[in-house]
XYZ file of C-alpha atoms in Angstrom:
531
model
C 132.029 83.887 184.971
C 135.428 82.613 186.236
C 138.494 82.161 184.065
C 137.991 78.382 183.776
C 134.526 78.932 182.267
C 136.012 81.514 179.901
C 138.762 79.144 178.769
C 136.213 76.404 178.122
C 134.118 78.730 175.974
C 137.194 79.963 174.079
C 138.339 76.379 173.357
C 134.871 75.460 172.108
C 134.705 78.517 169.847
C 138.167 77.782 168.474
C 137.121 74.222 167.639
C 133.939 75.463 165.985
C 135.781 78.047 163.876
C 138.312 75.479 162.696
C 135.548 73.010 161.803
C 133.537 75.536 159.783
C 136.279 77.682 158.247
C 135.385 78.586 154.670
C 131.726 77.537 154.843
C 130.407 81.105 154.923
C 128.506 80.595 158.153
C 129.149 84.027 159.556
C 127.892 86.364 156.856
C 124.244 86.157 157.870
C 122.767 89.134 159.677
C 120.861 86.559 161.762
C 124.046 85.668 163.679
C 123.851 86.538 167.361
C 127.508 85.723 167.895
C 130.002 83.846 165.792
C 128.737 80.294 165.527
C 125.220 80.074 166.957
C 122.572 80.349 164.279
C 119.679 78.707 162.512
C 120.249 76.809 159.281
C 120.339 79.071 156.229
C 116.711 78.561 155.210
C 115.155 78.934 158.672
C 114.244 82.577 158.554
C 111.581 85.222 159.026
C 108.389 84.651 156.969
C 109.044 80.958 156.422
C 106.425 78.224 156.239
C 106.939 75.094 158.324
C 105.239 71.808 157.490
C 101.930 71.363 159.279
C 100.380 68.265 160.826
C 100.446 65.283 160.689
C 104.227 65.723 160.357
C 106.439 67.588 162.775
C 108.566 70.440 161.447
C 112.337 70.113 161.842
C 114.269 73.104 163.238
C 118.049 72.934 163.183
C 121.152 75.043 163.226
C 124.727 75.417 164.411
C 126.189 75.924 167.853
C 129.007 75.159 170.236
C 129.514 71.458 170.992
C 127.972 70.265 174.255
C 125.951 73.459 174.635
C 122.253 73.168 175.443
C 119.772 74.606 172.922
C 116.183 75.377 173.845
C 113.722 76.030 171.018
C 110.496 77.775 171.967
C 107.472 78.301 169.712
C 105.497 81.405 170.647
C 102.256 82.990 169.523
C 101.410 86.519 170.607
C 104.502 86.348 172.849
C 103.061 83.351 174.696
C 105.128 80.125 174.668
C 103.095 77.194 173.381
C 105.841 74.606 172.883
C 109.402 74.053 174.112
C 112.022 71.556 172.910
C 115.465 71.059 174.435
C 118.491 69.426 172.800
C 122.287 69.461 172.879
C 124.731 70.559 170.224
C 126.475 67.550 168.687
C 130.217 67.285 168.163
C 129.498 68.096 164.514
C 128.415 71.564 165.756
C 124.779 71.021 164.754
C 121.607 70.846 166.796
C 118.159 69.630 165.775
C 114.679 69.521 167.253
C 111.409 68.195 165.861
C 108.366 70.260 166.770
C 105.083 68.663 167.685
C 102.642 68.562 164.750
C 100.840 71.886 164.339
C 97.596 72.862 162.683
C 97.898 75.247 159.724
C 98.038 78.949 160.479
C 100.074 81.546 162.322
C 101.949 83.788 162.701
C 104.370 82.330 165.223
C 107.805 83.222 166.517
C 110.556 80.615 166.849
C 113.162 81.368 169.514
C 116.365 79.348 169.905
C 118.568 79.887 172.949
C 122.000 78.370 173.419
C 123.362 77.942 176.937
C 127.040 77.145 177.541
C 128.326 77.646 181.021
C 126.832 80.926 182.155
C 126.521 82.423 178.694
C 123.292 82.498 176.712
C 122.805 83.449 173.082
C 119.417 83.855 171.442
C 118.166 83.750 167.858
C 114.644 84.541 166.699
C 112.640 84.202 163.517
C 109.244 85.841 163.295
C 106.078 85.714 161.186
C 106.372 81.946 160.783
C 103.388 80.059 159.377
C 102.461 76.377 159.371
C 101.147 74.904 156.131
C 102.381 72.692 153.299
C 105.942 73.022 152.000
C 106.724 72.173 148.361
C 110.154 72.055 146.728
C 110.367 73.042 143.029
C 113.402 71.998 140.975
C 114.663 71.444 137.448
C 116.171 73.453 134.622
C 115.230 76.625 132.758
C 111.508 76.017 132.326
C 111.291 75.816 136.119
C 113.657 78.771 136.444
C 111.550 81.093 134.218
C 110.124 83.855 136.365
C 106.656 85.355 136.553
C 108.068 88.290 134.555
C 108.461 86.000 131.528
C 105.013 84.394 131.278
C 101.863 85.373 129.403
C 99.950 88.157 131.167
C 103.004 88.914 133.297
C 101.701 92.319 134.387
C 98.471 90.853 135.704
C 100.207 87.933 137.406
C 102.795 90.161 139.078
C 100.115 92.400 140.539
C 98.033 89.499 141.825
C 99.687 89.098 145.218
C 97.409 90.759 147.794
C 95.277 87.657 148.325
C 98.326 85.378 148.561
C 100.361 86.776 151.437
C 100.241 83.359 153.090
C 102.051 81.817 150.125
C 105.698 82.343 151.036
C 108.624 81.974 148.636
C 112.354 81.222 148.779
C 114.814 80.870 145.895
C 118.117 79.002 146.238
C 121.219 80.449 144.594
C 122.812 78.654 141.651
C 125.802 76.941 143.242
C 127.621 73.676 142.706
C 129.848 71.524 144.878
C 131.993 68.423 144.506
C 130.874 67.015 147.859
C 127.522 66.962 149.636
C 127.057 70.211 151.568
C 125.407 70.286 154.962
C 123.729 73.659 154.441
C 123.045 76.034 151.565
C 125.969 78.257 150.661
C 123.674 81.071 149.572
C 120.076 81.980 148.762
C 119.018 84.484 146.115
C 115.718 85.227 147.797
C 115.246 84.623 151.504
C 111.820 83.583 152.740
C 109.505 86.390 151.657
C 105.938 87.389 151.140
C 105.189 87.681 147.412
C 105.649 91.088 145.814
C 105.776 92.420 142.275
C 109.549 92.798 142.646
C 110.454 89.389 144.009
C 108.127 87.466 141.672
C 109.606 89.172 138.625
C 113.159 90.005 139.634
C 114.431 89.319 136.106
C 114.642 86.636 133.452
C 115.579 83.182 134.752
C 116.295 84.488 138.264
C 113.431 84.442 140.775
C 110.715 83.652 141.432
C 109.971 80.487 139.461
C 106.672 81.027 137.634
C 105.679 77.342 137.619
C 106.464 77.086 141.327
C 104.582 80.270 142.253
C 101.525 79.567 140.114
C 101.374 75.969 141.374
C 101.418 77.233 144.950
C 98.810 79.861 144.191
C 96.451 77.298 142.674
C 96.988 75.068 145.694
C 96.258 77.927 148.078
C 93.001 78.654 146.261
C 91.941 75.095 147.098
C 93.541 74.569 150.501
C 92.970 78.035 151.998
C 95.914 77.653 154.356
C 99.622 78.638 154.061
C 101.869 77.205 151.367
C 105.666 77.405 151.379
C 107.534 77.260 148.061
C 111.268 76.687 147.645
C 112.718 77.010 144.155
C 116.070 75.314 143.498
C 116.744 75.252 139.737
C 119.474 75.947 137.183
C 119.198 76.574 133.431
C 120.422 73.988 130.955
C 121.225 71.245 133.435
C 120.945 67.466 132.870
C 119.505 65.079 135.425
C 122.997 63.785 136.227
C 123.835 67.052 138.003
C 120.739 66.730 140.229
C 121.284 63.063 141.110
C 123.340 61.572 143.921
C 126.349 59.474 142.997
C 124.700 56.341 144.379
C 121.636 56.689 142.154
C 123.764 57.343 139.057
C 125.913 54.318 139.808
C 122.782 52.195 140.228
C 121.779 53.135 136.664
C 125.245 52.540 135.238
C 125.646 56.142 134.078
C 129.102 56.617 132.502
C 131.428 58.779 134.551
C 132.187 60.969 131.555
C 131.346 61.285 127.913
C 130.840 63.673 125.027
C 128.144 66.272 125.445
C 126.904 67.223 122.002
C 123.790 68.991 123.215
C 123.485 72.732 122.785
C 120.786 72.522 125.462
C 123.362 72.188 128.251
C 124.196 75.670 129.441
C 124.683 74.894 133.117
C 126.761 72.392 135.081
C 126.548 68.812 133.868
C 129.063 67.035 136.105
C 127.696 64.237 138.232
C 125.903 65.279 141.420
C 127.227 68.857 141.639
C 123.757 70.400 142.029
C 122.484 67.580 144.216
C 125.449 68.311 146.467
C 124.947 72.071 146.698
C 121.255 72.773 146.037
C 119.240 69.699 147.158
C 121.202 67.760 149.794
C 121.443 70.833 152.089
C 117.619 70.902 152.276
C 117.307 67.267 153.359
C 116.481 68.044 157.021
C 113.435 70.068 156.051
C 110.007 68.501 156.474
C 108.347 68.583 153.040
C 104.890 67.904 151.676
C 106.139 67.175 148.162
C 108.227 68.089 145.113
C 107.499 69.325 141.585
C 110.069 68.922 138.800
C 110.491 70.393 135.295
C 113.590 69.013 133.574
C 114.624 66.817 130.673
C 115.481 69.050 127.721
C 119.201 68.744 128.477
C 118.938 64.957 128.330
C 117.373 64.781 124.872
C 120.815 64.076 123.427
C 122.691 63.205 126.599
C 122.256 59.795 128.252
C 118.708 59.810 126.889
C 118.393 56.039 126.878
C 119.186 55.935 130.610
C 116.533 58.491 131.587
C 113.964 55.749 132.209
C 116.294 54.677 135.034
C 117.872 57.929 136.199
C 114.567 59.747 136.672
C 112.734 57.077 138.710
C 115.865 56.578 140.807
C 116.260 60.316 141.375
C 112.718 60.354 142.738
C 113.331 57.385 145.014
C 116.683 58.697 146.217
C 115.306 62.162 147.004
C 112.467 60.529 148.902
C 114.775 58.383 150.974
C 117.154 61.269 151.686
C 114.444 63.699 152.796
C 112.710 61.021 154.863
C 115.898 60.186 156.730
C 117.110 63.793 156.963
C 113.836 64.897 158.565
C 113.998 62.039 161.093
C 111.071 60.352 159.407
C 108.823 63.431 159.306
C 108.807 63.776 155.494
C 106.839 60.850 154.077
C 108.986 58.091 152.577
C 106.877 58.181 149.403
C 106.052 61.871 149.368
C 104.133 63.101 146.286
C 106.386 63.922 143.336
C 104.978 65.775 140.333
C 106.657 66.583 137.029
C 106.024 68.221 133.677
C 106.147 66.037 130.578
C 108.138 68.122 128.121
C 106.528 70.568 125.749
C 107.339 71.016 122.054
C 110.150 73.076 120.637
C 111.824 73.803 117.337
C 115.514 72.974 116.947
C 117.775 70.741 114.936
C 118.038 68.452 117.920
C 114.266 68.100 118.175
C 113.899 66.851 114.601
C 114.820 63.277 115.418
C 113.261 60.818 117.857
C 114.899 62.387 120.901
C 112.102 64.538 122.283
C 109.356 61.881 121.971
C 111.722 59.359 123.533
C 112.488 61.550 126.544
C 108.763 62.181 127.090
C 108.256 58.413 127.128
C 111.222 57.839 129.448
C 109.834 60.449 131.838
C 107.136 57.873 132.628
C 109.660 54.993 132.929
C 108.280 53.784 129.567
C 104.742 53.242 130.834
C 103.173 56.320 129.238
C 101.322 57.188 132.436
C 101.920 57.720 136.140
C 101.688 56.596 138.815
C 103.069 53.201 137.840
C 105.027 50.413 139.493
C 108.359 52.147 138.860
C 107.067 55.578 139.897
C 104.546 55.254 142.740
C 102.726 58.314 144.079
C 103.786 60.511 141.168
C 101.734 62.832 138.983
C 102.403 64.347 135.580
C 101.356 67.459 133.706
C 101.433 66.826 129.951
C 102.483 69.971 128.075
C 103.097 68.891 124.479
C 100.128 71.041 123.401
C 101.438 74.221 125.068
C 103.945 75.045 122.336
C 105.046 78.632 121.731
C 106.894 79.134 118.445
C 107.048 82.924 118.996
C 108.452 82.894 122.524
C 111.096 85.642 122.868
C 113.043 83.176 125.011
C 113.055 80.529 122.270
C 110.371 77.954 121.543
C 111.977 75.671 124.123
C 110.656 78.126 126.735
C 106.877 78.363 126.218
C 105.271 81.237 128.086
C 102.037 79.558 129.151
C 103.142 78.489 132.587
C 99.645 79.027 134.008
C 98.263 75.924 132.270
C 101.345 73.916 133.255
C 100.891 74.895 136.901
C 97.150 74.251 136.771
C 97.656 70.736 135.407
C 100.304 70.083 138.061
C 98.028 71.267 140.841
C 95.282 68.902 139.643
C 97.725 66.024 140.054
C 98.713 67.255 143.496
C 95.095 67.543 144.577
C 94.489 63.951 143.469
C 97.708 62.294 144.691
C 98.760 64.455 147.639
C 95.350 65.489 148.957
C 93.154 62.577 147.958
C 90.571 64.456 145.900
C 88.532 62.493 143.400
C 89.197 64.358 140.194
C 90.595 63.843 136.712
C 94.266 64.828 136.586
C 95.529 63.211 133.398
C 94.321 62.797 129.846
C 92.874 59.607 128.297
C 94.965 56.604 127.303
C 93.759 53.525 125.397
C 93.218 50.478 127.566
C 92.368 48.099 124.713
C 93.393 47.979 121.055
C 91.578 45.627 118.684
C 92.552 44.881 115.116
C 89.441 44.544 112.978
C 91.162 42.696 110.168
C 88.287 42.543 107.700
C 87.661 46.265 107.886
C 91.199 47.643 107.853
C 90.501 49.402 111.137
C 92.264 49.511 114.465
C 89.768 50.124 117.256
C 90.960 51.918 120.421
C 88.958 51.785 123.643
C 89.987 54.489 126.107
C 90.051 54.366 129.886
C 88.172 57.679 130.048
C 85.747 59.573 127.854
C 87.430 61.337 124.959
C 86.796 64.588 123.175
C 87.898 64.542 119.541
C 88.746 68.186 119.063
C 89.779 67.689 115.450
C 90.611 64.877 113.070
C 94.265 64.318 112.322
C 95.579 62.018 109.613
C 99.187 61.866 110.819
C 99.327 61.975 114.639
C 98.618 58.226 114.931
C 101.152 55.929 113.229
C 101.229 52.178 112.768
C 104.439 50.170 112.459
C 104.048 48.012 109.369
C 106.460 45.075 109.201
C 107.522 42.626 106.506
C 110.569 40.353 106.517
C 111.891 42.024 109.691
C 111.728 45.413 108.049
C 109.368 47.905 109.667
C 108.297 51.403 108.803
C 105.902 53.843 110.444
C 102.870 54.792 108.361
C 100.100 57.291 109.127
C 96.919 55.824 110.605
C 94.205 58.434 109.931
C 91.471 58.922 112.501
C 88.172 57.427 111.356
C 84.979 57.059 113.371
C 84.729 57.724 117.100
C 82.299 57.633 120.007
C 82.335 58.655 123.656
C 85.142 56.298 124.588
C 86.318 54.632 121.364
C 88.265 55.698 118.315
C 88.841 53.792 115.063
C 91.993 54.265 112.974
C 92.276 53.499 109.274
C 95.307 51.254 108.689
C 94.567 50.184 105.113
C 97.927 51.691 104.107
C 99.604 48.827 105.969
C 99.600 45.907 103.537
C 101.816 43.792 105.787
C 101.750 43.021 109.526
C 100.820 45.859 111.915
C 103.281 45.482 114.797
C 102.871 48.616 116.919
C 100.930 51.832 117.294
C 102.090 55.227 118.516
C 100.464 58.587 119.167
C 101.944 62.098 119.109
C 105.421 60.671 118.574
C 106.923 63.835 117.100
C 108.735 66.837 118.566
C 105.785 69.116 117.687
C 102.569 67.026 117.656
C 100.107 69.918 117.394
C 99.684 73.652 117.669
C 98.792 75.451 120.894
C 95.974 73.569 122.665
C 94.999 71.991 119.337
C 95.926 68.329 119.791
C 93.220 65.972 118.496
C 92.303 64.238 121.759
C 91.400 65.649 125.165
C 89.376 64.673 128.159
C 85.965 66.277 127.523
C 85.634 68.218 130.785
C 89.140 68.813 132.097
C 90.902 70.081 128.933
C 93.719 67.611 129.624
C 95.408 66.283 126.457
C 95.798 62.589 125.733
C 99.511 61.944 126.405
C 101.830 60.342 123.848
C 102.140 56.557 123.858
C 103.609 53.634 121.978
C 102.123 50.118 122.206
C 103.054 46.797 120.693
C 100.436 44.871 118.783
C 101.113 41.480 120.286
C 98.468 39.405 118.491
C 97.548 40.886 115.128
C 94.267 39.080 114.774
C 90.649 40.039 115.519
C 90.044 40.568 119.199
C 93.695 40.794 120.219
C 94.756 43.049 123.088
C 97.825 45.252 123.038
C 100.339 45.680 125.765
C 102.460 48.705 126.511
C 105.718 48.764 124.594
C 108.552 48.694 127.094
């Protein structure tokens, strides 16, 4: 190497160091020399997205250098991609679509002048990659759930389910890469599944992936990026918040906000840096911190968060992540607190569906929901807001994923009424459901009718009366005026554990809460959803 080559390399390194000073790029033990490396989450034991998408591999290097990425199996190269480092010091390749399986080795070599530097990651699998995000109920670890000892020891059959947990960090601007990870890509162990309370690994995320693996029988990659006590505003980009007219600041009376609440700070640091990754889908468990904070905007902020994440990941992965990738979420469970005594918790459950009561819908296409209002846990040592039955939550989520993401024909949500008829002469309101119903018990208070006179309305109990396979009659004789609307399970704590009145008969899925206007209070009228 002559002195001119050496000067060129030195100038390039100087430029790179100045550009990335303070970004913590040189602490990783994966660094071959200062500057050339994979992105933070491209590491040993990772899962890359399988066919039909191509997995994105990217990292940092010296501008104008050539980077060659080679995929090897049993030390034999099976694919090679060549690119150049951009002036922004990043390089990116998209692998050809791969069938599920492995293990593989990914080798990246940078060539600048006569100098080569090489990075390797080994034991890489191809499968489906799911991102899990939200607040503390997503952050709860396997150590904190029912039957924790049994769950923590149940890892031997799931060594192809790989896990990563992002560190809790915030930023004022969108970061290009993660500043830190708590748990690098790993095979599941007793220690890393139950590292501590509200640390890693997310129980809902892990159990969801385990249920999926039982069905798919090929590798699953799980990334958890969550923070306790955080409102949706922290996880949303500025553009999506502006589109919903979210105030820039305001009082925060909620005692359910323990983490950052400033606009976009977690989007910037914990979601945006993952945008180049090819994903299969996302699951989300959040909303408690919005019960008393911008609650009335949640029917906008949540659908727009979903759409914005989809657009960002689609563009970041160069079109490899589907534009409408599957997005699942947990409809909030019940909890006991002063804040939950008012209408806030039922309202946020409703807003989680963009005020439709079900998903997917026209505002939330290709989404699935796990209702959890019947999974209450008044004796949880972590507070009733943190129910310990995360197995049922994850199971209900995985049913939605199997239906929406994998096209299986199965029931993944509980029954909702598709027709409501007022039988005026009998004092009955007759509900016809879209699915068969199982009346587990009669309840005189869980249905309520809005009874109106002279523009004054009040909610009165509508006791359950007769029922059949797909119909249910409600007694509304207590309403001596005009019945204007009907609602179901519209309380913070609708029932005890798995004891709500209505379920699907074979899937043990609860009927979700709803509210519907009675638009024509005469015999034979049909209701429409209350928006």
